[in-house]
Short mmCIF file of C-alpha atoms in Angstrom, two decimals:
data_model
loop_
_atom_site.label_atom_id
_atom_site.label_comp_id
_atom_site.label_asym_id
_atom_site.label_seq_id
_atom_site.Cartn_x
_atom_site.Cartn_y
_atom_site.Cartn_z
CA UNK A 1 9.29 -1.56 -42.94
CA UNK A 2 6.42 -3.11 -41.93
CA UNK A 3 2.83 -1.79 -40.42
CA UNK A 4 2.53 -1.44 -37.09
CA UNK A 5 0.65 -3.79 -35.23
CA UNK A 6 0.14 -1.94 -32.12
CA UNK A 7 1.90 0.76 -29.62
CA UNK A 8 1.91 0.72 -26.13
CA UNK A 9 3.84 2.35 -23.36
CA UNK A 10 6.44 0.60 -21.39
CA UNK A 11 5.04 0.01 -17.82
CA UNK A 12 6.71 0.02 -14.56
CA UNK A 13 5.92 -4.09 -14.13
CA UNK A 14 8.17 -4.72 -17.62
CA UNK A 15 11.02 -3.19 -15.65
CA UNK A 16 13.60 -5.30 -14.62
CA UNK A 17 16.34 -4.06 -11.35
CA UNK A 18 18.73 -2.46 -14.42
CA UNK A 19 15.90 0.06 -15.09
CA UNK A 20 15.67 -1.40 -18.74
CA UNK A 21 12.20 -3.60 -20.01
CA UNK A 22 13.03 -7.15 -18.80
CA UNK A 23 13.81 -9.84 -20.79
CA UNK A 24 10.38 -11.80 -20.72
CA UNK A 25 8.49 -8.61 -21.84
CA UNK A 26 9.75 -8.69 -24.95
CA UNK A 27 8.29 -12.08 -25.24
CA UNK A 28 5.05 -11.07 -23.76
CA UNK A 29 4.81 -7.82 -26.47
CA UNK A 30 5.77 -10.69 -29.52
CA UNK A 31 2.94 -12.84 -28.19
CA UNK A 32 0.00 -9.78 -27.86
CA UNK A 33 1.47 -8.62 -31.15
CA UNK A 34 0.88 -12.23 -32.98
CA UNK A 35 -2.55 -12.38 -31.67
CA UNK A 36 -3.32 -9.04 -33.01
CA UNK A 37 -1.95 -9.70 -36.07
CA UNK A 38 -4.29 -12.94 -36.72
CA UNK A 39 -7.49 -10.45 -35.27
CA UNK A 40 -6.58 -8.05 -38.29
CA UNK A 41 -7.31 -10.48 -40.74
CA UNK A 42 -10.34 -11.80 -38.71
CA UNK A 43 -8.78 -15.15 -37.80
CA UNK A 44 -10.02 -13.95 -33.78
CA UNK A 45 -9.21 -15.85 -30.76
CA UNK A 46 -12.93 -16.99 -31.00
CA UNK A 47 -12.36 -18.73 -34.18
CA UNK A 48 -9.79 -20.30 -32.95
CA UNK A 49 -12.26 -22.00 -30.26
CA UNK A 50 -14.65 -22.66 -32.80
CA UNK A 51 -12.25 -24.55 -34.89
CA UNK A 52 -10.93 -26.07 -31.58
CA UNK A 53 -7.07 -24.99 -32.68
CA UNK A 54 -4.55 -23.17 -31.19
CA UNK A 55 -1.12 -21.55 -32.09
CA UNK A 56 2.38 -23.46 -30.25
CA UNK A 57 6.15 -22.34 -30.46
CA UNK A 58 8.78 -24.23 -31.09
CA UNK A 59 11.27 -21.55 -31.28
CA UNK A 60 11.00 -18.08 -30.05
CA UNK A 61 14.58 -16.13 -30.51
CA UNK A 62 14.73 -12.72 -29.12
CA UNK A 63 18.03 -10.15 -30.82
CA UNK A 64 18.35 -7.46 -28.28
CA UNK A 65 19.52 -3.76 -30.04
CA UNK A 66 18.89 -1.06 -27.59
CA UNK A 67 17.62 -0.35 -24.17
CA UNK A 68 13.84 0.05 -23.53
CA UNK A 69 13.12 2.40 -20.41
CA UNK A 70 10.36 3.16 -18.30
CA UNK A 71 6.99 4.81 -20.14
CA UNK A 72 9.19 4.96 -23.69
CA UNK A 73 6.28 4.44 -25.89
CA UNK A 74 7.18 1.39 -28.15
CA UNK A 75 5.69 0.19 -31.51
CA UNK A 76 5.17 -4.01 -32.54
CA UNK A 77 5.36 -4.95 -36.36
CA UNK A 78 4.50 -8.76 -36.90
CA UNK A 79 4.89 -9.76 -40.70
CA UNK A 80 4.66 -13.83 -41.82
CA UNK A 81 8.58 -14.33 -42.91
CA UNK A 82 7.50 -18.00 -43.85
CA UNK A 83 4.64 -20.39 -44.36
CA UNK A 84 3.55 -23.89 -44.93
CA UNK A 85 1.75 -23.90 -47.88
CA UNK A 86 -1.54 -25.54 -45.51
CA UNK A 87 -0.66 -23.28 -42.98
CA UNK A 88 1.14 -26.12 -40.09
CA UNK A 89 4.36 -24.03 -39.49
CA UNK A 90 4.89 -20.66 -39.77
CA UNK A 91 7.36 -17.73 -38.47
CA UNK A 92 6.97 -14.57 -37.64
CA UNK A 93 9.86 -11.87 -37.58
CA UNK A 94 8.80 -8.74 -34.87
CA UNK A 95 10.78 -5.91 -34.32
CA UNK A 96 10.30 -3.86 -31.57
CA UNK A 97 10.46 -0.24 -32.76
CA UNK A 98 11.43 2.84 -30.25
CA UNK A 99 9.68 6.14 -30.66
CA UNK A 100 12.54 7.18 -33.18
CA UNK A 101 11.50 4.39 -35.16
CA UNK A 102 15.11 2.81 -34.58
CA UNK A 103 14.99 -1.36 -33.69
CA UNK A 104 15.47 -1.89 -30.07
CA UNK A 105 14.67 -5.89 -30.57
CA UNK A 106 14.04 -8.31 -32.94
CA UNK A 107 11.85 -11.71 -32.46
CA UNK A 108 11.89 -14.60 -34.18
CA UNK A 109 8.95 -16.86 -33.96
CA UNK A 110 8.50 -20.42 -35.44
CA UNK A 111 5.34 -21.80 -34.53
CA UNK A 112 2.53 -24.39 -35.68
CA UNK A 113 -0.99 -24.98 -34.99
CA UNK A 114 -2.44 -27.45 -32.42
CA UNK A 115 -5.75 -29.62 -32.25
CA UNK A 116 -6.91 -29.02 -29.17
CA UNK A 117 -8.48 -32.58 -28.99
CA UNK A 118 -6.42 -34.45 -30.49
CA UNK A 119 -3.64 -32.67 -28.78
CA UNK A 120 -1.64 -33.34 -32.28
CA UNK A 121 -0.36 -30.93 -34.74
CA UNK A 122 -2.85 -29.78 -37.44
CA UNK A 123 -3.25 -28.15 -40.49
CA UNK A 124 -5.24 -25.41 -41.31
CA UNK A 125 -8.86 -25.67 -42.96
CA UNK A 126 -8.66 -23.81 -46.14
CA UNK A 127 -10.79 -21.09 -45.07
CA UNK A 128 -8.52 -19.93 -41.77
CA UNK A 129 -5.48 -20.92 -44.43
CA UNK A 130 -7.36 -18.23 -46.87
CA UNK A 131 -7.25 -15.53 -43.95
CA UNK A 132 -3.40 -16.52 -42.80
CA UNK A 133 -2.89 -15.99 -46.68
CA UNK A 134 -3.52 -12.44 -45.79
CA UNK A 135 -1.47 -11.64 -43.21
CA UNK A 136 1.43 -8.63 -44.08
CA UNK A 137 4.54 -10.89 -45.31
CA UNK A 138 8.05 -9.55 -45.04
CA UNK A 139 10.12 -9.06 -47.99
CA UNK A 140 12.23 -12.00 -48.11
CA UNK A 141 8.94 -14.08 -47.29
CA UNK A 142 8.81 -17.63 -48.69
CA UNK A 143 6.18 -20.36 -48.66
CA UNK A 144 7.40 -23.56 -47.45
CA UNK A 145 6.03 -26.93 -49.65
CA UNK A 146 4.25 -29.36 -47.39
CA UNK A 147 6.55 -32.87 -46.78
CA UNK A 148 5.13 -35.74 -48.15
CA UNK A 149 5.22 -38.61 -45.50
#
């Protein structure tokens, strides 16, 4: 299994009218939990403004298990399942762990990074690509090659 990324107890907003967490904060916990996981390996949300990049989705698939409820306390993993060897795409599997440590949801992330002035996917420099490099990888993680146009 992988680390945790961070815990956090469910609050009353992520509770939708069936008394279970709503759909979109699973979403919302994926999302904190990827931004975490880039702070851990210092690649911060200020060095993504100094490089003038940002992280996009193209895909974000959420596998429901088992019910959430009001104030469980929940636990985020985010390991790297797959890579582009200069860092363009990349996914992310989370699974969103109850107390017991059994899988209430899984999220599947495919994402890529953005030039925020050229508003035009990007590579990464080699020195964020040497910090993604470092981020906790599942088991079955694979790099991807880079397609030659």
């Amino acid at each position: 299994m992988s680390s945790i990324i961070f815990r956090s107890q469910v609050l009353w907003a992520q509770i939708d009218a069936n008394m279970h967490m709503r759909h979109s904060a699973y979403a919302d916990l994926g999302a904190q939990a990827r931004l975490m996981a880039m702070e851990k390996i210092g690649f911060t949300s200020e060095t993504m403004r100094q490089y003038k990049i940002g992280p996009i989705l193209f895909r974000e698939e959420l596998i429901y298990r088992r019910e959430i409820r009001p104030n469980e306390i929940i636990s985020v993993t985010s390991p790297l399942s797959n890579c582009r060897r200069d860092g363009s795409r990349w996914s992310i599997k989370h699974e969103i762990l109850k107390e017991d440590g059994e899988v209430a949801a899984i999220i599947h992330a495919d994402g890529a990074w953005i030039d925020q002035i050229k508003r035009k996917l990007t590579a990464l420099p080699s020195e964020l690509m040497e910090k993604m490099a470092l981020m906790e990888m599942t088991e079955d993680f694979h790099w991807d090659e880079v397609p030659v146009s």
